[in-house]
Short mmCIF file of C-alpha atoms and ligand atoms in Angstrom, two decimals:
data_model
loop_
_atom_site.label_atom_id
_atom_site.label_comp_id
_atom_site.label_asym_id
_atom_site.label_seq_id
_atom_site.Cartn_x
_atom_site.Cartn_y
_atom_site.Cartn_z
CA MET N 1 0.72 -17.46 -20.01
CA PRO N 2 3.21 -17.75 -17.67
CA VAL N 3 3.47 -20.94 -15.17
CA ALA N 4 4.35 -21.11 -11.43
CA GLN N 5 7.43 -21.92 -10.60
CA PRO N 6 7.46 -24.13 -7.71
CA ASN N 7 9.18 -21.94 -4.87
CA ILE N 8 12.37 -22.64 -2.71
CA ALA N 9 10.84 -24.61 -0.43
CA ASN N 10 8.82 -27.15 -2.74
CA GLN N 11 12.80 -27.24 -3.84
CA LEU N 12 14.58 -27.41 -1.27
CA PRO N 13 14.39 -30.08 1.81
CA LYS N 14 13.11 -27.93 5.17
CA GLU N 15 16.58 -28.08 6.64
CA GLU N 16 18.23 -26.50 3.43
CA VAL N 17 15.12 -24.16 2.84
CA LEU N 18 16.68 -22.97 6.57
CA GLU N 19 20.16 -22.51 6.02
CA LYS N 20 19.44 -20.71 2.72
CA ILE N 21 17.63 -18.29 4.74
CA GLN N 22 20.31 -17.84 6.97
CA LEU N 23 23.13 -17.38 4.34
CA LEU N 24 21.20 -14.79 2.97
CA HIS N 25 20.08 -12.73 6.06
CA ARG N 26 23.78 -13.31 7.28
CA LEU N 27 24.55 -12.23 3.63
CA GLN N 28 22.68 -8.48 3.82
CA ARG N 29 23.97 -8.04 7.56
CA GLY N 30 27.29 -7.89 6.75
CA TYR N 31 26.14 -6.01 3.34
CA PHE N 32 24.29 -3.63 5.56
CA ALA N 33 27.05 -3.60 7.52
CA GLU N 34 29.89 -2.59 5.18
CA ASP N 35 27.86 0.52 4.78
CA HIS N 36 27.20 0.14 1.02
CA THR N 37 23.45 1.06 1.13
CA GLN N 38 23.32 4.49 2.64
CA ALA N 39 24.81 6.64 -0.28
CA VAL N 40 22.13 9.10 -1.89
CA SER N 41 23.94 8.23 -4.88
CA PHE N 42 23.64 4.09 -4.32
CA ARG N 43 20.37 4.31 -3.13
CA LYS N 44 19.34 7.17 -6.41
CA GLU N 45 21.18 4.59 -8.45
CA GLN N 46 19.12 1.00 -7.10
CA LEU N 47 16.34 2.60 -7.68
CA ARG N 48 15.94 3.93 -10.85
CA LYS N 49 17.51 0.29 -11.98
CA LEU N 50 14.18 -0.87 -9.55
CA GLN N 51 11.82 1.23 -12.25
CA GLN N 52 13.58 0.04 -15.51
CA VAL N 53 13.40 -3.19 -14.27
CA LEU N 54 9.53 -2.86 -13.95
CA LYS N 55 9.35 -0.88 -16.79
CA GLN N 56 11.71 -3.86 -19.06
CA HIS N 57 9.53 -6.33 -17.43
CA GLU N 58 5.73 -4.45 -17.90
CA GLN N 59 4.18 -7.00 -19.78
CA GLU N 60 5.27 -10.92 -18.08
CA LEU N 61 3.77 -9.17 -14.79
CA PHE N 62 0.91 -7.87 -16.55
CA ASP N 63 0.30 -10.82 -17.86
CA ALA N 64 1.07 -13.39 -14.59
CA LEU N 65 -1.39 -11.14 -12.53
CA TYR N 66 -3.77 -12.44 -15.56
CA ALA N 67 -2.67 -15.69 -15.30
CA ASP N 68 -2.63 -15.78 -10.90
CA PHE N 69 -6.85 -14.74 -10.97
CA ARG N 70 -7.68 -12.71 -14.77
CA LYS N 71 -6.85 -8.91 -13.25
CA PRO N 72 -8.11 -6.28 -16.23
CA ALA N 73 -4.77 -4.81 -17.45
CA LEU N 74 -6.22 -1.49 -16.56
CA GLU N 75 -6.77 -1.89 -12.81
CA ALA N 76 -3.09 -4.08 -13.23
CA PHE N 77 -1.86 -0.78 -14.41
CA GLY N 78 -3.56 1.26 -11.92
CA THR N 79 -3.63 -0.02 -8.79
CA GLU N 80 -0.40 -2.48 -9.13
CA ILE N 81 2.47 -1.04 -12.30
CA GLY N 82 1.37 2.79 -12.40
CA PHE N 83 1.34 3.06 -8.31
CA ILE N 84 4.82 1.50 -7.92
CA GLU N 85 6.25 4.22 -10.75
CA LEU N 86 4.35 7.73 -8.93
CA GLU N 87 5.72 6.14 -5.21
CA LEU N 88 9.17 5.77 -7.23
CA LYS N 89 9.70 8.73 -9.67
CA LEU N 90 8.34 10.63 -5.93
CA ALA N 91 10.90 9.18 -3.87
CA LEU N 92 13.96 9.28 -6.56
CA LYS N 93 12.61 13.29 -6.48
CA ASN N 94 12.43 14.06 -3.19
CA ILE N 95 15.09 11.62 -1.43
CA GLU N 96 17.70 14.61 -0.79
CA ASP N 97 15.07 16.18 0.62
CA TRP N 98 14.01 13.30 3.10
CA THR N 99 17.86 11.82 3.24
CA LYS N 100 18.40 15.58 5.56
CA PRO N 101 18.53 15.62 8.97
CA ARG N 102 15.87 17.65 10.23
CA LYS N 103 16.67 20.58 12.18
CA VAL N 104 14.17 21.56 15.21
CA LEU N 105 13.71 24.17 17.06
CA GLU N 106 16.24 24.78 20.30
CA SER N 107 15.18 24.80 23.90
CA LEU N 108 17.22 27.40 26.18
CA ILE N 109 17.66 24.85 28.33
CA ASN N 110 20.81 23.34 26.82
CA PHE N 111 21.81 26.60 25.03
CA PRO N 112 24.35 27.08 24.02
CA ALA N 113 22.76 23.48 21.19
CA LYS N 114 21.60 22.97 18.11
CA SER N 115 19.22 20.35 17.39
CA TYR N 116 18.23 17.73 14.43
CA VAL N 117 16.75 14.53 13.70
CA TYR N 118 18.84 12.12 11.38
CA PRO N 119 17.55 9.67 9.66
CA GLN N 120 19.08 6.55 9.67
CA PRO N 121 17.84 3.38 7.78
CA TYR N 122 17.30 -0.02 10.06
CA GLY N 123 18.94 -2.40 9.01
CA VAL N 124 17.57 -5.20 7.66
CA ALA N 125 13.94 -5.53 6.17
CA LEU N 126 11.96 -8.46 6.17
CA ILE N 127 9.02 -7.09 4.33
CA ILE N 128 6.43 -10.07 3.71
CA SER N 129 3.04 -9.77 1.20
CA PRO N 130 -0.55 -10.73 0.63
CA TRP N 131 -1.45 -12.08 -3.02
CA ASN N 132 -4.16 -9.88 -4.07
CA TYR N 133 -2.41 -6.71 -4.86
CA PRO N 134 1.21 -8.90 -5.33
CA LEU N 135 3.61 -6.32 -6.74
CA ASN N 136 1.97 -3.02 -5.36
CA LEU N 137 2.14 -4.88 -1.46
CA LEU N 138 5.71 -5.51 -2.67
CA PHE N 139 7.16 -3.08 -4.00
CA ALA N 140 5.41 -0.10 -2.26
CA PRO N 141 7.17 -0.39 1.27
CA LEU N 142 10.45 -1.43 -1.15
CA ILE N 143 10.51 1.39 -2.53
CA GLY N 144 10.81 2.96 1.50
CA ALA N 145 13.05 0.33 2.34
CA MET N 146 16.18 1.60 -0.44
CA ALA N 147 15.38 5.05 -0.28
CA ALA N 148 15.78 4.19 3.36
CA GLY N 149 19.11 2.53 2.93
CA ASN N 150 18.29 -0.08 4.23
CA CYS N 151 18.67 -3.95 2.68
CA ALA N 152 15.43 -6.06 2.16
CA ILE N 153 14.22 -9.60 1.77
CA LEU N 154 10.98 -9.77 0.18
CA LYS N 155 8.77 -12.72 1.48
CA PRO N 156 5.33 -12.38 -1.44
CA SER N 157 2.99 -14.50 -0.84
CA GLU N 158 2.56 -17.83 -2.06
CA ILE N 159 -0.96 -17.85 -3.51
CA ALA N 160 -0.46 -15.37 -6.22
CA ALA N 161 2.44 -18.33 -7.61
CA ASN N 162 2.97 -16.79 -11.10
CA THR N 163 3.97 -12.96 -9.75
CA ALA N 164 5.90 -14.47 -6.90
CA ALA N 165 7.63 -16.38 -9.22
CA ILE N 166 7.82 -13.58 -11.15
CA VAL N 167 9.33 -10.95 -9.52
CA LYS N 168 11.68 -14.14 -7.79
CA ARG N 169 13.37 -14.19 -11.47
CA ILE N 170 13.44 -10.20 -12.00
CA ILE N 171 14.76 -9.36 -8.27
CA SER N 172 17.52 -12.49 -8.45
CA GLN N 173 19.04 -11.27 -11.60
CA ASN N 174 18.89 -7.72 -11.64
CA PHE N 175 19.80 -6.91 -7.33
CA ASP N 176 22.79 -8.61 -5.40
CA GLU N 177 21.17 -10.86 -3.02
CA ARG N 178 23.05 -8.87 -0.18
CA TYR N 179 21.07 -5.80 -1.03
CA ILE N 180 17.71 -7.24 -1.95
CA ALA N 181 16.49 -10.59 -2.36
CA VAL N 182 13.12 -12.71 -2.37
CA VAL N 183 12.61 -15.56 -1.12
CA GLU N 184 9.03 -17.17 -2.02
CA GLY N 185 7.67 -19.73 0.12
CA GLY N 186 4.30 -20.53 2.67
CA VAL N 187 3.44 -20.51 6.30
CA GLU N 188 6.34 -22.32 7.14
CA THR N 189 9.65 -20.90 5.19
CA THR N 190 8.16 -17.73 6.70
CA GLN N 191 8.34 -18.82 10.10
CA HIS N 192 11.59 -19.67 9.01
CA LEU N 193 12.26 -15.71 8.30
CA LEU N 194 10.70 -14.86 11.13
CA ALA N 195 13.30 -16.56 13.61
CA GLN N 196 16.29 -14.44 12.44
CA ARG N 197 16.78 -10.65 13.84
CA PHE N 198 15.21 -8.34 11.25
CA ASP N 199 16.07 -4.75 12.17
CA TYR N 200 12.35 -3.95 10.83
CA ILE N 201 9.12 -6.34 10.03
CA PHE N 202 6.70 -4.54 7.01
CA PHE N 203 3.67 -6.72 7.25
CA THR N 204 0.34 -6.19 4.70
CA GLY N 205 -2.23 -9.48 4.90
CA SER N 206 -5.14 -10.07 7.53
CA THR N 207 -5.17 -9.06 11.14
CA GLN N 208 -5.20 -13.05 12.40
CA VAL N 209 -1.53 -13.68 10.61
CA GLY N 210 -0.76 -9.90 11.87
CA LYS N 211 -0.47 -11.11 15.82
CA VAL N 212 1.18 -14.32 14.47
CA ILE N 213 3.84 -11.75 12.89
CA MET N 214 3.59 -9.31 16.37
CA LYS N 215 4.72 -12.02 18.35
CA ALA N 216 7.85 -13.41 16.36
CA ALA N 217 9.08 -9.67 16.22
CA ALA N 218 8.15 -9.76 19.75
CA GLU N 219 10.85 -12.41 20.60
CA HIS N 220 13.84 -10.01 18.76
CA LEU N 221 11.97 -6.39 19.91
CA THR N 222 12.23 -5.68 16.07
CA PRO N 223 9.51 -2.52 15.10
CA VAL N 224 6.79 -3.44 12.87
CA THR N 225 4.92 -2.16 10.62
CA LEU N 226 1.62 -3.90 10.64
CA GLU N 227 -0.95 -3.33 7.55
CA LEU N 228 -4.12 -5.38 8.15
CA GLY N 229 -8.06 -6.07 7.13
CA GLY N 230 -10.96 -5.96 8.53
CA LYS N 231 -14.56 -4.87 7.60
CA SER N 232 -14.63 -1.22 5.76
CA PRO N 233 -18.42 0.21 5.69
CA ALA N 234 -19.71 2.76 3.22
CA ILE N 235 -22.43 5.01 5.10
CA VAL N 236 -24.88 6.51 3.24
CA ASP N 237 -27.38 9.35 4.41
CA MET N 238 -29.66 10.49 3.02
CA ASP N 239 -28.19 13.70 1.53
CA ALA N 240 -26.35 11.38 -0.77
CA ASP N 241 -25.76 11.85 -4.47
CA LEU N 242 -27.43 9.24 -4.73
CA GLU N 243 -26.52 8.13 -8.51
CA MET N 244 -23.13 9.23 -7.41
CA ALA N 245 -23.21 7.13 -4.29
CA ALA N 246 -24.56 4.03 -6.00
CA ARG N 247 -21.33 4.03 -8.59
CA ARG N 248 -18.55 4.94 -6.85
CA ILE N 249 -19.71 2.32 -3.72
CA CYS N 250 -19.55 -0.13 -7.11
CA TRP N 251 -15.91 1.27 -8.00
CA GLY N 252 -14.32 0.80 -5.19
CA LYS N 253 -16.44 -2.81 -4.57
CA PHE N 254 -16.42 -4.77 -7.76
CA LEU N 255 -12.06 -3.49 -8.41
CA ASN N 256 -10.67 -6.75 -8.29
CA ALA N 257 -13.60 -8.87 -8.09
CA GLY N 258 -13.88 -7.21 -4.45
CA GLN N 259 -10.38 -8.16 -3.32
CA THR N 260 -8.45 -5.35 -1.72
CA CYS N 261 -8.10 -4.27 1.81
CA VAL N 262 -9.70 -1.13 1.97
CA ALA N 263 -12.95 -2.11 -0.15
CA PRO N 264 -16.22 -1.14 0.89
CA ASP N 265 -16.71 -4.12 3.19
CA TYR N 266 -20.97 -3.78 3.57
CA VAL N 267 -23.10 -0.70 2.80
CA LEU N 268 -25.09 0.91 5.69
CA VAL N 269 -27.87 3.20 4.15
CA GLN N 270 -30.43 5.28 6.01
CA GLU N 271 -33.67 3.41 5.23
CA ASP N 272 -35.67 5.87 3.16
CA VAL N 273 -32.93 5.85 0.68
CA LYS N 274 -32.54 1.93 0.68
CA GLU N 275 -34.33 1.43 -2.36
CA GLU N 276 -33.17 3.81 -4.50
CA LEU N 277 -29.91 2.96 -3.57
CA ILE N 278 -29.48 -0.86 -4.81
CA GLN N 279 -31.69 0.49 -8.34
CA GLN N 280 -29.23 2.40 -9.00
CA MET N 281 -26.27 0.12 -7.38
CA ALA N 282 -27.96 -2.43 -10.05
CA LYS N 283 -27.51 0.49 -12.84
CA SER N 284 -23.80 0.82 -11.64
CA ILE N 285 -23.20 -3.19 -11.98
CA ARG N 286 -25.07 -3.20 -15.64
CA ASP N 287 -22.76 -0.05 -16.76
CA PHE N 288 -19.83 -1.51 -15.42
CA TYR N 289 -20.13 -5.18 -16.44
CA GLY N 290 -22.72 -5.20 -18.72
CA GLU N 291 -25.89 -7.74 -18.74
CA GLN N 292 -23.27 -10.67 -18.02
CA PRO N 293 -20.18 -9.18 -16.27
CA ALA N 294 -19.25 -13.34 -16.66
CA ASN N 295 -18.43 -11.97 -20.08
CA SER N 296 -17.04 -8.19 -19.18
CA PRO N 297 -12.90 -8.52 -19.88
CA ASP N 298 -12.61 -6.17 -16.87
CA PHE N 299 -13.98 -7.95 -13.63
CA ALA N 300 -11.53 -10.39 -12.23
CA ARG N 301 -12.21 -13.64 -10.67
CA ILE N 302 -11.26 -15.34 -7.28
CA ILE N 303 -8.46 -16.17 -6.49
CA ASN N 304 -8.30 -20.45 -5.60
CA ASP N 305 -10.79 -22.88 -4.96
CA ARG N 306 -11.02 -22.43 -1.23
CA HIS N 307 -12.03 -18.90 -1.13
CA PHE N 308 -14.18 -19.29 -4.06
CA GLU N 309 -16.13 -21.84 -1.40
CA ARG N 310 -16.31 -19.85 1.74
CA LEU N 311 -17.23 -16.78 -0.65
CA SER N 312 -20.57 -18.92 -2.07
CA LYS N 313 -21.99 -19.52 1.95
CA MET N 314 -22.20 -16.15 1.91
CA LEU N 315 -24.52 -16.46 -0.93
CA THR N 316 -27.35 -16.76 1.01
CA PRO N 317 -30.64 -17.17 -2.31
CA GLU N 318 -32.95 -14.90 0.07
CA ASN N 319 -31.02 -11.66 0.86
CA ILE N 320 -30.26 -11.48 -3.13
CA ARG N 321 -31.10 -8.97 -5.15
CA ILE N 322 -28.73 -8.29 -7.59
CA GLY N 323 -25.91 -10.51 -9.12
CA GLY N 324 -26.04 -14.15 -7.56
CA LYS N 325 -24.75 -16.60 -10.18
CA THR N 326 -21.37 -18.53 -10.02
CA ASP N 327 -19.21 -21.05 -12.49
CA VAL N 328 -16.86 -22.98 -10.27
CA GLU N 329 -14.79 -23.71 -13.32
CA SER N 330 -14.08 -20.44 -13.69
CA ARG N 331 -14.23 -19.31 -10.39
CA TYR N 332 -16.31 -16.23 -11.00
CA ILE N 333 -19.15 -14.98 -8.83
CA ALA N 334 -20.52 -12.06 -9.90
CA PRO N 335 -20.76 -8.70 -8.64
CA THR N 336 -23.43 -9.39 -5.82
CA VAL N 337 -25.47 -6.89 -3.62
CA LEU N 338 -27.18 -8.80 -0.68
CA GLU N 339 -30.28 -6.84 1.46
CA ILE N 340 -29.77 -7.75 5.05
CA SER N 341 -31.25 -7.18 8.30
CA THR N 342 -28.65 -8.64 10.51
CA TRP N 343 -25.46 -9.06 11.98
CA ASP N 344 -26.32 -12.61 12.22
CA HIS N 345 -25.80 -13.35 8.41
CA PRO N 346 -22.86 -15.08 7.16
CA ALA N 347 -21.53 -12.01 5.11
CA MET N 348 -20.31 -10.00 8.73
CA GLN N 349 -19.40 -12.37 10.14
CA GLU N 350 -15.43 -11.96 8.61
CA GLU N 351 -13.94 -9.62 5.99
CA ILE N 352 -15.50 -10.44 2.98
CA PHE N 353 -12.91 -10.12 0.15
CA GLY N 354 -14.84 -10.32 -2.87
CA PRO N 355 -17.46 -9.40 -5.14
CA ILE N 356 -20.82 -9.59 -2.86
CA LEU N 357 -21.87 -6.12 -0.36
CA PRO N 358 -24.05 -6.57 1.93
CA VAL N 359 -26.60 -3.72 2.73
CA ILE N 360 -27.98 -3.01 6.10
CA SER N 361 -30.07 -0.25 7.01
CA PHE N 362 -30.87 2.19 9.44
CA ASN N 363 -33.24 5.13 10.85
CA ASP N 364 -30.70 7.88 11.78
CA LEU N 365 -26.97 8.17 11.56
CA ASN N 366 -26.75 7.88 15.36
CA GLU N 367 -27.30 4.01 15.20
CA ALA N 368 -25.22 3.39 11.86
CA ILE N 369 -22.29 5.16 14.12
CA THR N 370 -22.93 2.81 16.89
CA MET N 371 -23.41 0.22 14.47
CA VAL N 372 -19.39 0.53 13.66
CA ASN N 373 -17.97 1.39 17.17
CA ARG N 374 -19.77 -2.28 17.93
CA HIS N 375 -17.27 -3.55 16.21
CA GLU N 376 -13.24 -3.36 15.27
CA LYS N 377 -11.97 -0.16 13.99
CA PRO N 378 -12.44 -0.61 10.21
CA LEU N 379 -9.20 -0.34 8.64
CA ALA N 380 -11.44 2.20 5.99
CA LEU N 381 -14.50 4.09 6.35
CA TYR N 382 -16.34 6.05 3.61
CA PHE N 383 -18.98 7.85 4.03
CA PHE N 384 -21.32 9.55 1.81
CA SER N 385 -23.54 12.87 3.19
CA THR N 386 -23.80 16.64 1.42
CA ASN N 387 -24.47 17.35 5.13
CA LYS N 388 -21.32 18.98 6.56
CA THR N 389 -22.67 19.30 9.85
CA GLN N 390 -22.66 15.11 9.55
CA GLN N 391 -19.65 14.29 7.61
CA GLN N 392 -18.03 15.92 10.81
CA ARG N 393 -19.64 13.60 13.63
CA ILE N 394 -17.96 10.13 11.42
CA LEU N 395 -14.76 11.93 11.70
CA ARG N 396 -15.12 12.88 15.73
CA GLU N 397 -17.01 9.94 16.05
CA VAL N 398 -15.57 6.93 14.65
CA THR N 399 -12.12 5.49 15.11
CA PHE N 400 -10.70 3.85 11.12
CA GLY N 401 -7.64 3.56 9.67
CA GLY N 402 -8.45 6.06 7.07
CA GLY N 403 -11.02 7.20 4.23
CA CYS N 404 -12.91 9.26 1.79
CA ILE N 405 -16.34 11.41 2.18
CA ASN N 406 -18.20 11.32 -0.79
CA ASP N 407 -15.75 8.15 -2.00
CA THR N 408 -14.25 5.27 -1.69
CA LEU N 409 -10.80 3.87 -1.80
CA SER N 410 -9.03 7.61 -3.67
CA HIS N 411 -6.95 7.91 -0.41
CA LEU N 412 -4.71 5.92 -1.37
CA ALA N 413 -3.74 7.74 -4.29
CA ASN N 414 -2.68 10.45 -2.16
CA PRO N 415 0.76 10.09 -1.93
CA ASN N 416 0.72 12.58 0.16
CA LEU N 417 -2.09 10.60 2.99
CA PRO N 418 -0.28 8.11 5.15
CA PHE N 419 -2.11 4.54 4.58
CA GLY N 420 -2.10 2.52 7.33
CA GLY N 421 -5.33 1.27 10.03
CA VAL N 422 -6.07 1.26 13.77
CA GLY N 423 -6.42 -1.54 16.42
CA SER N 424 -6.74 -4.50 14.97
CA SER N 425 -7.21 -3.05 11.34
CA GLY N 426 -2.92 -2.25 11.28
CA LEU N 427 -0.08 -0.24 13.28
CA GLY N 428 2.01 2.18 12.13
CA SER N 429 1.29 4.09 7.74
CA TYR N 430 3.37 4.37 4.79
CA HIS N 431 3.47 5.53 0.86
CA GLY N 432 5.23 9.03 -0.47
CA ILE N 433 6.96 10.50 2.66
CA ALA N 434 6.31 8.56 5.05
CA SER N 435 7.34 4.51 3.17
CA PHE N 436 10.54 6.85 3.53
CA ASP N 437 10.27 6.92 7.74
CA VAL N 438 8.54 4.21 8.63
CA PHE N 439 12.55 2.74 7.39
CA SER N 440 14.17 4.90 8.99
CA HIS N 441 15.16 5.12 12.97
CA GLN N 442 14.75 8.93 13.40
CA LYS N 443 17.37 9.53 15.75
CA SER N 444 17.81 12.39 18.10
CA ILE N 445 20.92 14.22 18.30
CA LEU N 446 21.82 17.29 20.68
CA ASP N 447 25.20 19.03 18.78
CA ARG N 448 26.45 21.18 21.80
CA GLY N 449 28.37 23.89 21.80
CA THR N 450 31.96 23.65 23.80
CA TRP N 451 32.60 27.64 24.36
CA LEU N 452 30.32 28.08 27.19
CA ASP N 453 29.85 25.39 30.13
CA LEU N 454 27.82 26.73 32.89
CA PRO N 455 28.83 24.84 36.60
CA PHE N 456 24.93 24.85 37.58
CA ARG N 457 23.94 21.15 36.58
CA TYR N 458 26.99 19.98 38.17
CA PRO N 459 27.09 18.99 41.82
CA PRO N 460 27.19 20.21 44.56
CA TYR N 461 24.00 20.94 43.96
CA GLY N 462 23.59 22.83 47.92
CA ASN N 463 20.68 25.82 46.70
CA LYS N 464 20.45 25.92 43.49
CA LEU N 465 16.73 23.47 43.54
CA LYS N 466 14.83 27.54 44.40
CA LEU N 467 17.05 28.81 41.02
CA LEU N 468 15.98 25.76 39.11
CA ARG N 469 12.75 26.13 39.76
CA ARG N 470 12.39 30.04 39.16
CA PHE N 471 14.55 29.05 35.94
CA PHE N 472 11.87 26.79 34.77
CA ASN N 473 9.47 28.51 35.56
CA TRP N 474 10.46 31.65 33.53
CA LEU N 475 10.87 28.78 30.48
P1 NAD O 1 -2.69 -13.50 5.29
O1 NAD O 1 -2.89 -12.44 6.31
O2 NAD O 1 -3.03 -14.88 5.11
O3 NAD O 1 -0.67 -14.14 4.33
C1 NAD O 1 -0.28 -12.36 4.62
C2 NAD O 1 1.39 -13.08 4.69
O4 NAD O 1 1.56 -14.07 5.76
C3 NAD O 1 1.36 -14.54 3.51
O5 NAD O 1 2.59 -14.20 2.52
C4 NAD O 1 1.22 -15.69 3.76
O6 NAD O 1 2.40 -16.09 3.03
C5 NAD O 1 2.21 -15.53 4.79
N1 NAD O 1 1.27 -15.99 5.16
C6 NAD O 1 0.40 -16.36 6.42
N2 NAD O 1 0.64 -16.80 7.12
C7 NAD O 1 1.20 -18.09 8.33
C8 NAD O 1 1.53 -17.59 9.34
N3 NAD O 1 0.75 -18.60 9.79
N4 NAD O 1 3.18 -16.99 9.53
C9 NAD O 1 3.23 -16.58 8.57
N5 NAD O 1 3.64 -16.41 7.98
C10 NAD O 1 1.86 -16.33 6.79
O7 NAD O 1 -3.01 -12.44 3.52
P2 NAD O 1 -4.16 -12.87 2.73
O8 NAD O 1 -4.86 -13.28 2.30
O9 NAD O 1 -2.81 -13.02 1.84
O10 NAD O 1 -4.26 -11.53 2.19
C11 NAD O 1 -5.79 -10.88 2.88
C12 NAD O 1 -5.84 -10.18 4.28
O11 NAD O 1 -4.49 -9.45 3.64
C13 NAD O 1 -6.85 -9.51 3.90
O12 NAD O 1 -7.51 -9.65 5.30
C14 NAD O 1 -6.86 -8.44 3.78
O13 NAD O 1 -7.44 -7.71 4.36
C15 NAD O 1 -5.15 -7.86 4.19
N6 NAD O 1 -4.42 -6.43 3.41
C16 NAD O 1 -3.87 -5.67 4.18
C17 NAD O 1 -3.76 -4.62 3.42
C18 NAD O 1 -3.57 -3.35 3.85
O14 NAD O 1 -2.80 -3.06 3.19
N7 NAD O 1 -4.11 -2.93 4.89
C19 NAD O 1 -3.89 -4.77 2.03
C20 NAD O 1 -3.95 -5.85 1.18
C21 NAD O 1 -4.48 -7.07 1.99
#
């Protein structure tokens, strides 16, 4: 099993960390300015290299994810390594199209001319990622940055330390640090990074730290993408297929032991079907993990002691309907369902980010919509109902990043759907072509013909205003 390597923040005195960061940043700026990264052939070659490197080190990456939080191999592949492979394949297949200037309709005002949008890399990007999907959330944005022709400095989370150490090693062994580099470290190292003038900052993490990032970016007016968190509801109405709803909610919630930004954070269920839903959830949990989930190889552990303690406080015995068992040694928290009646419960005060699922009932859908809308805009929302009218009401009346009707999480599996939050759950989106777009400045170009130059727009204006009005009315 791999052991976490000390990160550069531990290895070097503070001043040296800063100097190293400044040097890297300078090197990448120089490399970008020398125009090494823009040729499509270079981008493809580097994306292919990333593909090979990830393949070559796949087992080590599986092991690191297991060492960090016992992530089951199937989950590690489906949500991390396999996911990245699909994004790589898509980028490699479409990069020629993506990089082409996109023609837009011409405006008669400018006759004769043609207009197009020319995607251009920003330059040097900073990508900061969290610990919960430490490969996916680092490499998926990186693929966009590379496809768009940028250089990038990656800052993995220090919390998934085994994975961060391997990422650092395989990137530094295979890529020129003037092009892609990994800087390991925690808050202080990130602050040193944020003090540099980047051309783009792509951050995934908590809403609280998102505000820190945006403030730092404002200093240099650096554009940002913020992929943040929050409390994502699953709403189950009386017309839902309850057995399927329970199965799909439990899968989305207990994958990665609930440590997923888009996991259903809590369930709102119509009172009449609450009991049946809870019974079905108990059955799903048994089907997935057996009578003793602690012995299941398919259930991950909590990432560290701090999160274990934070989550344990939510396990109020009087509310536990399913699960509730914990083991401090292995940082195990059983898949747990709580039945609660108010939002005052500790589990409703923050994003849960663990295998604890509170269930609250409502009487009619208005009540559920009001409850969700009273709080911050969620990253995801999952609505379980076969009633089309109610489905449309949810889409129209609730603002959220994205989500599913009659499923959880699966919207992330379609690269044609841009993924991102809204309000306090995020700013901007990525995946598929959206990842390319996010790391490209969309430069608008008007290419004016030279064979005609009507004198109309030039002073002296005389009485041209009347004519101009007529022309505008005619357009
Ligand atoms: P976090 O915000 O604590 O950390 C994210 C990154 O920011 C890490 O690399 C960390 O080193 C750095 N960081 C932490 N504090 C900082 C500070 N004060 N200044 C500068 N940098 C700082 O998040 P986390 O605990 O790693 O991840 C969990 C959160 O991320 C949850 O809220 C979850 O919902 C969210 N998340 C969102 C998505 C998404 O795609 N929207 C995906 C995964 C996780």
